[in-house]
Short mmCIF file of C-alpha atoms in Angstrom, two decimals:
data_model
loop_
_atom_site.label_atom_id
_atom_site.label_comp_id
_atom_site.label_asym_id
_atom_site.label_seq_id
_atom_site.Cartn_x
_atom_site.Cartn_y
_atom_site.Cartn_z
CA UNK A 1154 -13.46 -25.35 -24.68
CA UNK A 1155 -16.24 -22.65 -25.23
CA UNK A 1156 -14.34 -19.67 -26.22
CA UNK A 1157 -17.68 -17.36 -26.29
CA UNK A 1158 -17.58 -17.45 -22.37
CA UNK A 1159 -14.35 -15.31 -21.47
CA UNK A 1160 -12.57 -16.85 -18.59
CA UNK A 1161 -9.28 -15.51 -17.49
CA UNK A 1162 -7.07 -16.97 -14.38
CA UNK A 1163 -4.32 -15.44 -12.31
CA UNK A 1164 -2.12 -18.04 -11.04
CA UNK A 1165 0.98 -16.95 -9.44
CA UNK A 1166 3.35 -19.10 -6.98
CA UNK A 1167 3.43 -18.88 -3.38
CA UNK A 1168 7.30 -18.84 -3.13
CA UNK A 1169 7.43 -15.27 -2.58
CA UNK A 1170 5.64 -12.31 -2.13
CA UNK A 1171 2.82 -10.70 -4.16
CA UNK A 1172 4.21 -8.09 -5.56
CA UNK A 1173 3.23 -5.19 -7.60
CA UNK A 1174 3.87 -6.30 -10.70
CA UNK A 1175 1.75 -9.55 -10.13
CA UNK A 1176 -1.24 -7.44 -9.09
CA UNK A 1177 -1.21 -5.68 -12.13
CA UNK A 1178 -1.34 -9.09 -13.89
CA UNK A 1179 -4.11 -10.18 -11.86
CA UNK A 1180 -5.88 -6.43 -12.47
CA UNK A 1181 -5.95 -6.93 -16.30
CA UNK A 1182 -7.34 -10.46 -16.27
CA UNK A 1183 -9.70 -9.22 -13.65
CA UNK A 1184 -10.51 -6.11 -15.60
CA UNK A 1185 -10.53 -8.52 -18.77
CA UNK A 1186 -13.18 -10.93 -17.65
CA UNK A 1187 -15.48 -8.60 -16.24
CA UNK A 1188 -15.88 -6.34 -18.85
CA UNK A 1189 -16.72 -9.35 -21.23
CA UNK A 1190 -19.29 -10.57 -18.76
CA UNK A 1191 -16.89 -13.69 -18.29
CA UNK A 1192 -15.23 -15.38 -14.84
CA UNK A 1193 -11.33 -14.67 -13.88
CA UNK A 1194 -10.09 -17.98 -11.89
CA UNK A 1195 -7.53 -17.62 -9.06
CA UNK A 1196 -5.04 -20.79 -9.53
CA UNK A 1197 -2.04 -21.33 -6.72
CA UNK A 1198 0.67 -22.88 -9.13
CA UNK A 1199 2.29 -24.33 -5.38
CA UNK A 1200 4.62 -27.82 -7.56
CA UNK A 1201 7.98 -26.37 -5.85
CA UNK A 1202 7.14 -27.92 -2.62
CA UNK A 1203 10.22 -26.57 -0.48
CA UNK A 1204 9.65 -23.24 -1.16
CA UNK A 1205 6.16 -23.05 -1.31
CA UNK A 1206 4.49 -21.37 2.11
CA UNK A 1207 1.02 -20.68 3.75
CA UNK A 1208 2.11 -17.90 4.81
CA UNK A 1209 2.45 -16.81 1.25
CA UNK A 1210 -0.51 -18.30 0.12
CA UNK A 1211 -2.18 -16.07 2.52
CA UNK A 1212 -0.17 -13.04 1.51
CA UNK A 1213 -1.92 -13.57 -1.61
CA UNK A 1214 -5.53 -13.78 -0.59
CA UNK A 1215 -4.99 -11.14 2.09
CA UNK A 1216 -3.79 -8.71 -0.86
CA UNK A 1217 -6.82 -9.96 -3.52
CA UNK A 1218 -9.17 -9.26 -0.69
CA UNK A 1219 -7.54 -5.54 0.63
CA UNK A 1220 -7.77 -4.55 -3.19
CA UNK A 1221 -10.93 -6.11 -3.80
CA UNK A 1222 -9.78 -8.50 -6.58
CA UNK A 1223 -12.33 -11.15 -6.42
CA UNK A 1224 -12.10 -13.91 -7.82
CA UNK A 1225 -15.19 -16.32 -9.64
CA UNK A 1226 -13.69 -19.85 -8.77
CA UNK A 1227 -10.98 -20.91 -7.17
CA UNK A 1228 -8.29 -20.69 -5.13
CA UNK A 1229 -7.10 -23.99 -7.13
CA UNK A 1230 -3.76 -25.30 -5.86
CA UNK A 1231 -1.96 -27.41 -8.10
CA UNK A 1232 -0.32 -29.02 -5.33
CA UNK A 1233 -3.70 -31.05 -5.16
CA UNK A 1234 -3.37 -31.86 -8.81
CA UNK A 1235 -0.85 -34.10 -9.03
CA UNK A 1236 -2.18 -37.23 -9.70
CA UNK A 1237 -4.02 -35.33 -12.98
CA UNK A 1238 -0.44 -34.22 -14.57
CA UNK A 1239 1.32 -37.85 -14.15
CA UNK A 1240 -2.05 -39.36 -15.47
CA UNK A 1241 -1.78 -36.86 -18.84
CA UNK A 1242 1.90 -37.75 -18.78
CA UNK A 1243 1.18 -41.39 -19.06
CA UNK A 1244 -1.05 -41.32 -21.67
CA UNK A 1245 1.39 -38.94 -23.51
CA UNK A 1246 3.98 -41.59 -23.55
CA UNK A 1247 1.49 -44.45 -24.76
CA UNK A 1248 0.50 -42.07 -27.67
CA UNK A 1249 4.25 -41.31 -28.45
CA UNK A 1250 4.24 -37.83 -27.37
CA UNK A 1251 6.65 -37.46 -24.72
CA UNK A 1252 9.48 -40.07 -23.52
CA UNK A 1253 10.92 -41.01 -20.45
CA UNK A 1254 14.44 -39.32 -20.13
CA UNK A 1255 17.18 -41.25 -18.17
CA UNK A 1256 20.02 -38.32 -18.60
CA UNK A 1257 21.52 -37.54 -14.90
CA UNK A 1258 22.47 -34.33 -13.82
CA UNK A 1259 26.03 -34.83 -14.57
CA UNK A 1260 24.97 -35.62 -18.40
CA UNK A 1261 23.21 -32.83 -18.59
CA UNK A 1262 25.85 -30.56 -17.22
CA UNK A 1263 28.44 -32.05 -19.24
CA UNK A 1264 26.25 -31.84 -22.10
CA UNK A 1265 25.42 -27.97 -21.74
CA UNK A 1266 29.37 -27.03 -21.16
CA UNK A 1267 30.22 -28.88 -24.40
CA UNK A 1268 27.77 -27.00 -26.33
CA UNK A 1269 28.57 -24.06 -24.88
CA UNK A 1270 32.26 -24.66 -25.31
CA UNK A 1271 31.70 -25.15 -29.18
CA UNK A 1272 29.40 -21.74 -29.64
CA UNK A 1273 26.29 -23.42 -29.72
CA UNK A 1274 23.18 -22.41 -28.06
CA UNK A 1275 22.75 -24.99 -24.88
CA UNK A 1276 20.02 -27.08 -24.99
CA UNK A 1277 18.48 -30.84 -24.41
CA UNK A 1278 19.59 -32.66 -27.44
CA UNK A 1279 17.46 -35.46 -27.81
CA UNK A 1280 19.61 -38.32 -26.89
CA UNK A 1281 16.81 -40.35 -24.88
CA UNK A 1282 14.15 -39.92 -27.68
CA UNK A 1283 14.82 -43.29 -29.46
CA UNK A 1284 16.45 -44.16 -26.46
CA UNK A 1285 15.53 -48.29 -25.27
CA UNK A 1286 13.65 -48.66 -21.65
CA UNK A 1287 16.08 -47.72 -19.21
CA UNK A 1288 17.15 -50.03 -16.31
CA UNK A 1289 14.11 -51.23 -14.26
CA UNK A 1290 13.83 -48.62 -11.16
CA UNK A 1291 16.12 -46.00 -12.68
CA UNK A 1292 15.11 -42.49 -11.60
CA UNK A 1293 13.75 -41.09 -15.17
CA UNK A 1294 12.08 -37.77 -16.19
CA UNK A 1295 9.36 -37.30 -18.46
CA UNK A 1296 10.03 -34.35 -21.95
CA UNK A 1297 7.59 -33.83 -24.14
CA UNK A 1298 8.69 -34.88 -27.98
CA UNK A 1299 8.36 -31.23 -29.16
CA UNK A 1300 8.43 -31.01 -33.13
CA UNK A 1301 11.40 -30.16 -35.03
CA UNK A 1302 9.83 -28.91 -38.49
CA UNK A 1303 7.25 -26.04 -38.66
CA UNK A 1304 6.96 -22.62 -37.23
CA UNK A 1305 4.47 -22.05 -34.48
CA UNK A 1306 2.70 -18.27 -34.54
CA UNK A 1307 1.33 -16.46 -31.77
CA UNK A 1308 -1.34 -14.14 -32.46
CA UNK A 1309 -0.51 -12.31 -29.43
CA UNK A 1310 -3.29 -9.27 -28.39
CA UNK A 1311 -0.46 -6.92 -27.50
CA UNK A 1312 2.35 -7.56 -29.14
CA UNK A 1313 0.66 -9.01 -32.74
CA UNK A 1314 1.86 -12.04 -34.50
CA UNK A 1315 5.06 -13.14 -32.89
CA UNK A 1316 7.04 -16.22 -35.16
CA UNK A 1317 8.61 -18.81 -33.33
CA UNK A 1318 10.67 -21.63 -35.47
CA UNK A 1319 10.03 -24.78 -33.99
CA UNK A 1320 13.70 -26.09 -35.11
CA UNK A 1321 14.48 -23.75 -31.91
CA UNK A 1322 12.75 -25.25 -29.34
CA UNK A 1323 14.33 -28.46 -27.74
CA UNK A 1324 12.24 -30.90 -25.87
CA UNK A 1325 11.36 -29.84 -22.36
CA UNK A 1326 10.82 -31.90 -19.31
CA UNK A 1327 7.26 -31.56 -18.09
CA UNK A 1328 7.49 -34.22 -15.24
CA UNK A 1329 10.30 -34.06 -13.01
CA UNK A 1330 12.44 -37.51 -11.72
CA UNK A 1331 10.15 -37.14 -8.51
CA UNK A 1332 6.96 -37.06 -10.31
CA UNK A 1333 6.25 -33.55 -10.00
CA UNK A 1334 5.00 -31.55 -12.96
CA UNK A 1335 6.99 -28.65 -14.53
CA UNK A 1336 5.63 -25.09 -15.24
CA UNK A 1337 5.30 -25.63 -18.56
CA UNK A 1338 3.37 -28.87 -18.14
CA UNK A 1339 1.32 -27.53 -15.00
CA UNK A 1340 -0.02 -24.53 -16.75
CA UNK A 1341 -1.03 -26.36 -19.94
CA UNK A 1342 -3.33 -28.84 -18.39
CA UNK A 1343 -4.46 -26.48 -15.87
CA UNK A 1344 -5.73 -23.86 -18.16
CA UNK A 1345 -7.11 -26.79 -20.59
CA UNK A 1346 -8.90 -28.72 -17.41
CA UNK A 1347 -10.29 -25.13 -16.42
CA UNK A 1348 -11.45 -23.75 -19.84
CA UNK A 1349 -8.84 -20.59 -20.14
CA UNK A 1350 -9.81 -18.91 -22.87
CA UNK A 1351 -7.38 -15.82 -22.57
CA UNK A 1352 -4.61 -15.75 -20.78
CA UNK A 1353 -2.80 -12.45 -19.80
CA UNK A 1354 0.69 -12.10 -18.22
CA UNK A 1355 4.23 -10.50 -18.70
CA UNK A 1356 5.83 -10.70 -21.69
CA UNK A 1357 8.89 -12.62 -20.01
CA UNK A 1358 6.87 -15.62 -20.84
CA UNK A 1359 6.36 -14.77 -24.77
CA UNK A 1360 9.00 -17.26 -25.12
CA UNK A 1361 7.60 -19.82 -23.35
CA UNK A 1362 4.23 -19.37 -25.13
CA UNK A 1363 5.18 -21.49 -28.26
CA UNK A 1364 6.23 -24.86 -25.93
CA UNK A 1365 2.56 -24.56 -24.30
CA UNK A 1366 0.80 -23.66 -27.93
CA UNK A 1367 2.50 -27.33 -29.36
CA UNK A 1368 1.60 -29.49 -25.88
CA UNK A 1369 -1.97 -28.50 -26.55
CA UNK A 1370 -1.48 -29.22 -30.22
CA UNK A 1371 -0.37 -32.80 -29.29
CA UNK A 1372 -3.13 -33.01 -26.89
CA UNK A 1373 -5.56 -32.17 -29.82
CA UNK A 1374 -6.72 -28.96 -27.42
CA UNK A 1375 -7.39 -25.40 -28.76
CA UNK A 1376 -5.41 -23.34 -26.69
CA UNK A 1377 -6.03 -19.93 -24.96
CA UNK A 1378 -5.29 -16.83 -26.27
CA UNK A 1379 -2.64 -14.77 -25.33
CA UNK A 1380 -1.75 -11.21 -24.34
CA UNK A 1381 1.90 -10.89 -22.84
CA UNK A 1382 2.15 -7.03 -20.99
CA UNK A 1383 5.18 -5.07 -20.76
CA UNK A 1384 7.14 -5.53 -17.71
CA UNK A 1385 7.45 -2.62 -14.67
CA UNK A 1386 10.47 -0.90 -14.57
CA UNK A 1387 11.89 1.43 -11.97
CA UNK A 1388 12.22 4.63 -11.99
CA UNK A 1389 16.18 4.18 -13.02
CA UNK A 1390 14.77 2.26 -16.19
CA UNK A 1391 15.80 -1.64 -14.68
CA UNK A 1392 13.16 -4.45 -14.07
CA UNK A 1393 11.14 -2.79 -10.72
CA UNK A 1394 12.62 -4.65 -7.66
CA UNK A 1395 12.63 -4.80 -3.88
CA UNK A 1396 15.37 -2.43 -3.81
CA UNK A 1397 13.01 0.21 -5.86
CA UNK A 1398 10.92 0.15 -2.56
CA UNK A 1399 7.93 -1.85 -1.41
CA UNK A 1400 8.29 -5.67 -2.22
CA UNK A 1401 4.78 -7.01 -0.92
CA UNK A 1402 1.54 -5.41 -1.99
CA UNK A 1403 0.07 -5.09 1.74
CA UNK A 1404 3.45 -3.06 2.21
CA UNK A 1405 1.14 -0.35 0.25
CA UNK A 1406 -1.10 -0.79 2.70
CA UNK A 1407 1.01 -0.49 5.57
CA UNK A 1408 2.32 2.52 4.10
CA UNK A 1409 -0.81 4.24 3.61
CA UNK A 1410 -2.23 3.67 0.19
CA UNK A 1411 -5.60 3.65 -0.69
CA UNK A 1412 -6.44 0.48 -2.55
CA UNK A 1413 -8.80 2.45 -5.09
CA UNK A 1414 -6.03 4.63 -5.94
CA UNK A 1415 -3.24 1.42 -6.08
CA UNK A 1416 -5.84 0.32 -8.97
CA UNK A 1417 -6.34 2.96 -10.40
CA UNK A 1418 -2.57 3.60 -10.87
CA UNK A 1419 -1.45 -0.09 -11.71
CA UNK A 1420 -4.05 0.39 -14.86
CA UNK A 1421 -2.30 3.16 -16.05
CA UNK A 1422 1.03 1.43 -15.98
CA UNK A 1423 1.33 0.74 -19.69
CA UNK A 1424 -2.48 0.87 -20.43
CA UNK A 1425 -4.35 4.32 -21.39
CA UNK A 1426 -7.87 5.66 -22.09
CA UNK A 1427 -6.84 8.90 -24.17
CA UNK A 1428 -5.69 11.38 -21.46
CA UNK A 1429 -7.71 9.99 -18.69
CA UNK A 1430 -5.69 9.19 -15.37
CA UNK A 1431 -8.54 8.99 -12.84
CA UNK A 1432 -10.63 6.03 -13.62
CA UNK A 1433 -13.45 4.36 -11.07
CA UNK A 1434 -13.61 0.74 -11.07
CA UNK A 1435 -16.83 0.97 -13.07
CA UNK A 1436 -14.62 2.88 -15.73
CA UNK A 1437 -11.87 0.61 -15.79
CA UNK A 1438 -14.02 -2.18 -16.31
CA UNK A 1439 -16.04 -0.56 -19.25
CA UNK A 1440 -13.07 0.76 -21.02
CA UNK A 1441 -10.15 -1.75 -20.26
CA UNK A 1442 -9.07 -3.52 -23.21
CA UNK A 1443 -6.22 -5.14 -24.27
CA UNK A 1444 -5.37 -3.44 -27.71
CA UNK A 1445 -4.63 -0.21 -25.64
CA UNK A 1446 -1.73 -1.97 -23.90
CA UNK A 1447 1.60 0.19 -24.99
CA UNK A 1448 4.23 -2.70 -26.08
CA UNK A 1449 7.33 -1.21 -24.01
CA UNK A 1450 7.96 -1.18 -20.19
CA UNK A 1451 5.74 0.91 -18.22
CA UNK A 1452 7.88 3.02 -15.65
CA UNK A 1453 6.94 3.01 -12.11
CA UNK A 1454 6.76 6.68 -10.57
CA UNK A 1455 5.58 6.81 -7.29
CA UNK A 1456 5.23 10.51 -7.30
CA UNK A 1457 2.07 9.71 -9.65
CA UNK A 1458 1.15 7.35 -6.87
CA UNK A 1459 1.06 9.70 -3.67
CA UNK A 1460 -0.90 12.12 -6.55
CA UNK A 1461 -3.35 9.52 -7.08
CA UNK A 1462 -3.62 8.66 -3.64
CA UNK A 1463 -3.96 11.67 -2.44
CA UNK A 1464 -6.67 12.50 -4.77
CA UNK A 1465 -8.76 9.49 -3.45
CA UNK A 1466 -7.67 10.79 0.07
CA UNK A 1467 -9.70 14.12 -0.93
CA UNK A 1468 -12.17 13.09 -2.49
CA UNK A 1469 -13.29 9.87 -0.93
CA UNK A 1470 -15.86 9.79 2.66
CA UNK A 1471 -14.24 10.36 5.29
CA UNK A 1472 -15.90 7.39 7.30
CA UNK A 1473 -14.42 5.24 4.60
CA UNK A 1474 -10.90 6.12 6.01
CA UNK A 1475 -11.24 6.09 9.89
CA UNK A 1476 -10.77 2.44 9.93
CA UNK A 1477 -7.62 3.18 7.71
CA UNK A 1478 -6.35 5.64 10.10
CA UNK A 1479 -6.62 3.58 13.26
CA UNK A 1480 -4.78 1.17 11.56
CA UNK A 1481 -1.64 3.68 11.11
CA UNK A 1482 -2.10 4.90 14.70
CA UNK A 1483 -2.03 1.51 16.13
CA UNK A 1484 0.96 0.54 14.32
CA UNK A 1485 2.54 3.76 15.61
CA UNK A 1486 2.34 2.35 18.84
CA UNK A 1487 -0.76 4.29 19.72
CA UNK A 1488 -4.27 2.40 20.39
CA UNK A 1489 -7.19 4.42 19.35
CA UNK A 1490 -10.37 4.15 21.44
CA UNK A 1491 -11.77 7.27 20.22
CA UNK A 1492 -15.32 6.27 17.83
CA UNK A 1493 -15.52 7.16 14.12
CA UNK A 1494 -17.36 10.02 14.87
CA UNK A 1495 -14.03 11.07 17.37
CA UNK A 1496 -11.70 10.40 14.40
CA UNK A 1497 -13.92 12.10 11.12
CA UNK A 1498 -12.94 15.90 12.16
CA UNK A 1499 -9.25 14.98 12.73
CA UNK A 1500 -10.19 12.72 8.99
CA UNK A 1501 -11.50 15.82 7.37
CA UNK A 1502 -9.15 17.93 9.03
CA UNK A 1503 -5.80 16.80 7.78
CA UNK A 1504 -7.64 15.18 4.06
CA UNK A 1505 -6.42 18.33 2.10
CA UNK A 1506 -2.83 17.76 4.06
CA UNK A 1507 -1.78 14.27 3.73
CA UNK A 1508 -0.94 11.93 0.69
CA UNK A 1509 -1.17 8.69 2.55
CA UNK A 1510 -2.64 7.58 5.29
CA UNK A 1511 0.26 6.95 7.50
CA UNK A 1512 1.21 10.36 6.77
CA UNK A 1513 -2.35 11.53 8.19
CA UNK A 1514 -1.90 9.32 11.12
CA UNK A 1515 1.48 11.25 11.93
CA UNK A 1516 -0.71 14.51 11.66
CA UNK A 1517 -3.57 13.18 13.74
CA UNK A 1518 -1.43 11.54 16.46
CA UNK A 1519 -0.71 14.96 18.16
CA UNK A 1520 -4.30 15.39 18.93
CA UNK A 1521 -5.02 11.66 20.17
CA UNK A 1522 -1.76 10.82 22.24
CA UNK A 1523 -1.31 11.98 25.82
CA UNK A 1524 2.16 12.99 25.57
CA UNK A 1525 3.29 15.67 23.26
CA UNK A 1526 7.22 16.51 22.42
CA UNK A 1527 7.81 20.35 21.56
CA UNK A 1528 9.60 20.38 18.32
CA UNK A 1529 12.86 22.02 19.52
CA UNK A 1530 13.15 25.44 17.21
CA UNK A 1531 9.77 25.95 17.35
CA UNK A 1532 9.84 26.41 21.18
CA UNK A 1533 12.82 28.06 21.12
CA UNK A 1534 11.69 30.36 18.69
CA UNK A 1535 7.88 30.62 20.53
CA UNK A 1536 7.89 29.63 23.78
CA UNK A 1537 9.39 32.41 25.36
CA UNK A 1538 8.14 35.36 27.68
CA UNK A 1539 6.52 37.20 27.26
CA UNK A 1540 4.71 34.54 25.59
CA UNK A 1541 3.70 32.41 28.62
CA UNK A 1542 1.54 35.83 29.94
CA UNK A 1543 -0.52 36.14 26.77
CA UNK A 1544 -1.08 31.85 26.58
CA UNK A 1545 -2.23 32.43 30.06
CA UNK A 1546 -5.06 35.20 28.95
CA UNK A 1547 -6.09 32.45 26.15
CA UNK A 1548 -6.34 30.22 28.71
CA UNK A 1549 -8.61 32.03 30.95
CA UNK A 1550 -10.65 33.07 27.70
CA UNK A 1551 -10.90 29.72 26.85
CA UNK A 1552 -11.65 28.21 30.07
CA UNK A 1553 -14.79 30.56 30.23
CA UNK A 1554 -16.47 29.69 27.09
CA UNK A 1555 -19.63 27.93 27.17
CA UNK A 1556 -19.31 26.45 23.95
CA UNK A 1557 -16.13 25.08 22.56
CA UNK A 1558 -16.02 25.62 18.31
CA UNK A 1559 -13.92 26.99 16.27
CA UNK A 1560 -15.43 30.08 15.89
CA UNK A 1561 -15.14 30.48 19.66
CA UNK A 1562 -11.91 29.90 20.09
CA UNK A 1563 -10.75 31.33 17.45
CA UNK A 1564 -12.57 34.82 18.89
CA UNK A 1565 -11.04 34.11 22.27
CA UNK A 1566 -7.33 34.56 20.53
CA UNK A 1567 -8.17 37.45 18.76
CA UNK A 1568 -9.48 38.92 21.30
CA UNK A 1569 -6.33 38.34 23.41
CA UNK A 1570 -4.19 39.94 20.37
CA UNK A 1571 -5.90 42.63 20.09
CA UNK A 1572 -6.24 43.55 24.06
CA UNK A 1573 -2.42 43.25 23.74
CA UNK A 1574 -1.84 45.78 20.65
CA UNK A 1575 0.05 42.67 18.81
CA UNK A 1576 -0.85 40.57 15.52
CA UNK A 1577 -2.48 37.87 15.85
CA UNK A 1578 0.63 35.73 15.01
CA UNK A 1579 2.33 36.89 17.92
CA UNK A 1580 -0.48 35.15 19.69
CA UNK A 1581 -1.19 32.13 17.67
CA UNK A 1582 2.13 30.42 16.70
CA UNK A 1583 3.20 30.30 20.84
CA UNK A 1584 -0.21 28.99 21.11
CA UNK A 1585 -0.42 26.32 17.97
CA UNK A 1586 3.47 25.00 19.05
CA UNK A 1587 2.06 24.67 22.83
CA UNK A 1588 -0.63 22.49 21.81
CA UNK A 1589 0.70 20.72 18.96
CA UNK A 1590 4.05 20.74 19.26
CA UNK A 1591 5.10 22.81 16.41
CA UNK A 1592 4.28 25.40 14.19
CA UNK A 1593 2.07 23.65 11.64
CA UNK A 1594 -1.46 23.25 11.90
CA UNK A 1595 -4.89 24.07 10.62
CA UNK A 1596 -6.04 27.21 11.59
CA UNK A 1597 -5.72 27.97 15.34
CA UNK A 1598 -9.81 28.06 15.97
CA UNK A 1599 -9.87 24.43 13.99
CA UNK A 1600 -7.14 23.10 16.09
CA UNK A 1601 -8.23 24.34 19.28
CA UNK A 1602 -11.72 22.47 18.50
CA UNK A 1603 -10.01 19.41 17.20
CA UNK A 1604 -8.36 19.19 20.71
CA UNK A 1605 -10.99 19.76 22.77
CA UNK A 1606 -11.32 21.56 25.45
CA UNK A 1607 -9.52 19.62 28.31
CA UNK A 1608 -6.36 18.84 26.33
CA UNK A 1609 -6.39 22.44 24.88
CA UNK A 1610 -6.13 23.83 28.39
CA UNK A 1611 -3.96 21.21 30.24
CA UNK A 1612 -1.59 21.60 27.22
CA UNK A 1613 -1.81 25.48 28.02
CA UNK A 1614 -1.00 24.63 31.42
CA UNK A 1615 2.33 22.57 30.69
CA UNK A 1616 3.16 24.75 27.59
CA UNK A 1617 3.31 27.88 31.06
CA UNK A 1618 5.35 25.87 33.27
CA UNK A 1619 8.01 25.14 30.48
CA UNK A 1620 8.66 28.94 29.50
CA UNK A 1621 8.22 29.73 32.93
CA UNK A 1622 11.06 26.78 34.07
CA UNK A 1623 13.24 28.28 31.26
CA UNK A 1624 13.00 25.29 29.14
CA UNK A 1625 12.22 22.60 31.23
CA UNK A 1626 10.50 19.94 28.85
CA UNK A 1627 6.99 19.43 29.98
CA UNK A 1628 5.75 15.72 30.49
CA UNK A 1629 2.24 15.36 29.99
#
């Protein structure tokens, strides 16, 4: 293994969703490898057969793609690898390094409640090591013949030199009675086979690290370095779950997030630059490093999110999120024909407004859809006469002008206030609830030109009939 080329892997299992806390995995290595001019390796770790889907496999490549996690080689799919884990296996046994293990289920259960009943720690206790060839055909294991005298250290590169007495480790199956590898076996000869030199991943598997670090001492294999990251908790302190909110990563997306701004706050859970909290991708690759990583769990807030995401909303082109926005609108039901150029105002419009995108798309529906529900205070607070004679002077204003802006409009509804001695409230807010619905809006001229001129008036129109029918709701 040349450890002078960095090569990081991701490798989760398709027996689920990705989640958040996977991604963030997956960021770090990413981040890890490309700042050390190395190559991050995406690995499918598919061995549990009955649970393992397509459909999440693809889960997981549509989410590296959306966030624009790419990955050097790969996807590898241990599933395909089979044949290279029994052949290790074999050749372990020849050299005296792991054993074939004829315990049954029932053994092994008895064995664990007896231990358990006596106050000791449950565990494999050895009693197939020395044990004779079993009957011819029996169904058999393989465990790997872990050592019972010496410590084994991990220099982790977050947490620091964790001690693990080897006295403490019992002897773990790496192939299964149906020939199929374990995790622990899997991942060594995986990240051996594929030249891992770092590998980076939650610290629930510090424990396990000490099992891999003797298989690829018995191997005769340097083995990868490790970093273990804090876990995510929720914002009530426990392990971040489905019942904290999204459970897939593309539910982000369907909710409106920005994938820039998912990165950008991921990186910052339990990793900092000083006080930093908007980083680029170019940043977080030239300043991500592992020694920053805070030890403790790293609380998820998703107020900081929809800050950060509405930051990038602000701040990023607005062509770059019309395709985001038609998204949202079609999965409200409503199927956007309208060009980019149609849907940048309405972007730019409602940018300053909205901290996702789904939450834009609810803003920019009203000025897209052909129907339009009055929001019921609002009309009964501004759709009343003598209201419907003053929208039907803005009407004929508006109707006459030869060019329809917002500074047009805008002077056709002052104009109608001040013929009519009133503020310009009394002549806007009717107006903005009988083209929009209710009460909020950008400024009336803005509005009127985000409309455009034949929804503006047939709006008008309905907006008339409905004060006039004392409360009739309009159907456009």
């Amino acid at each position: 293994m040349n450890h002078a080329a960095v090569r990081t892997r991701f490798a989760p299992s398709p027996t689920g969703l990705l989640h958040i806390g996977g991604v963030r995995t997956a960021l770090f290595s990413w981040l890890y490898a490309r700042r050390h001019g190395g190559q991050y390796l995406l690995r499918i770790e598919d061995t549990d057969r009955e649970r393992s889907t397509p459909e999440a496999v693809q889960v997981i490549l549509d989410g590296f793609k959306w966030l624009g996690i790419d990955h050097d080689e790969g996807p590898y799919f241990q599933s395909q690898r089979f044949d290279r884990y029994r052949e290790v296996a074999s050749q372990m046994i020849v050299a005296g390094l792991a054993y074939r293990c004829y315990c049954t289920p029932t053994e092994l259960a008895e064995m664990r409640a007896q231990q358990t009943a006596r106050g000791q720690k449950p565990r494999y206790d050895g009693r197939c090591r020395d044990r004779a060839q079993g009957p011819a055909g029996a169904p058999h294991a393989v465990r790997f013949r872990q050592p019972t005298e010496g410590q084994v250290i991990v220099e982790d590169l977050v947490h620091g030199p964790v001690v693990f007495e080897n006295s403490e480790l019992d002897d773990l199956v790496i192939l299964r009675s149906d020939g199929s590898p374990t995790y622990h076996f899997g991942v060594v000869i995986d990240d051996a086979d594929m030249n891992i030199t770092h590998v980076i991943r939650g610290d629930d598997h510090l424990n396990n690290t000490p099992r891999h670090i003797n298989i690829f001492r018995a191997l005769k294999l340097p083995s990868p370095r490790y970093g273990h990251i804090p876990m995510i908790a929720g914002p009530d302190g426990a392990k971040l779950s489905k019942r904290h909110g999204a459970v897939s990563v593309l539910e982000y997306r369907q909710q409106g997030y920005l994938p820039d701004a998912l990165l950008n706050y991921l990186v910052r859970l339990g990793w900092s630059h000083g006080d930093q909290e908007v980083f680029s991708r170019e940043e977080m690759v030239a300043l991500f490093d592992l020694s920053s990583v805070q030890r403790s769990m790293a609380r998820f807030d998703v107020e900081k999110l929809n800050w950060l995401n509405q930051h990038y909303i602000k701040t990023a082109p607005a062509a770059l999120l019309v395709e985001g926005v038609r998204e949202q609108l079609a999965a409200s039901g409503l199927k956007v024909e309208a060009t980019s150029e149609g849907l940048e105002p309405l972007v730019d419009a409602f940018r300053e407004r909205a901290k996702t995108l789904r939450e834009m798309a609810e803003r920019v529906h009203v000025y897209l859809a052909d129907d339009l529900v009055f929001e019921q205070k609002a009309a009964k607070k501004h759709l009343q006469p003598p209201a419907d004679a003053l929208l039907q002077q803005v009407r004929d204003g508006l109707a006459a002008l030869p060019d329809w802006t917002d500074g047009s409009t805008q002077s056709v509804v002052e104009g109608v206030a001040a013929a009519a001695s009133v503020g310009l409230g009394k002549v806007a807010q009717p107006l903005r609830v009988a083209v929009t619905g209710d009460t909020a809006s950008p400024g009336i001229g803005v509005t009127l030109k985000l409309l455009g001129r034949t929804r503006t008036l047939m709006r008008i129109d309905q907006a008339v009939g409905y004060i006039q029918k004392s409360g009739a709701q309009p159907t456009l």
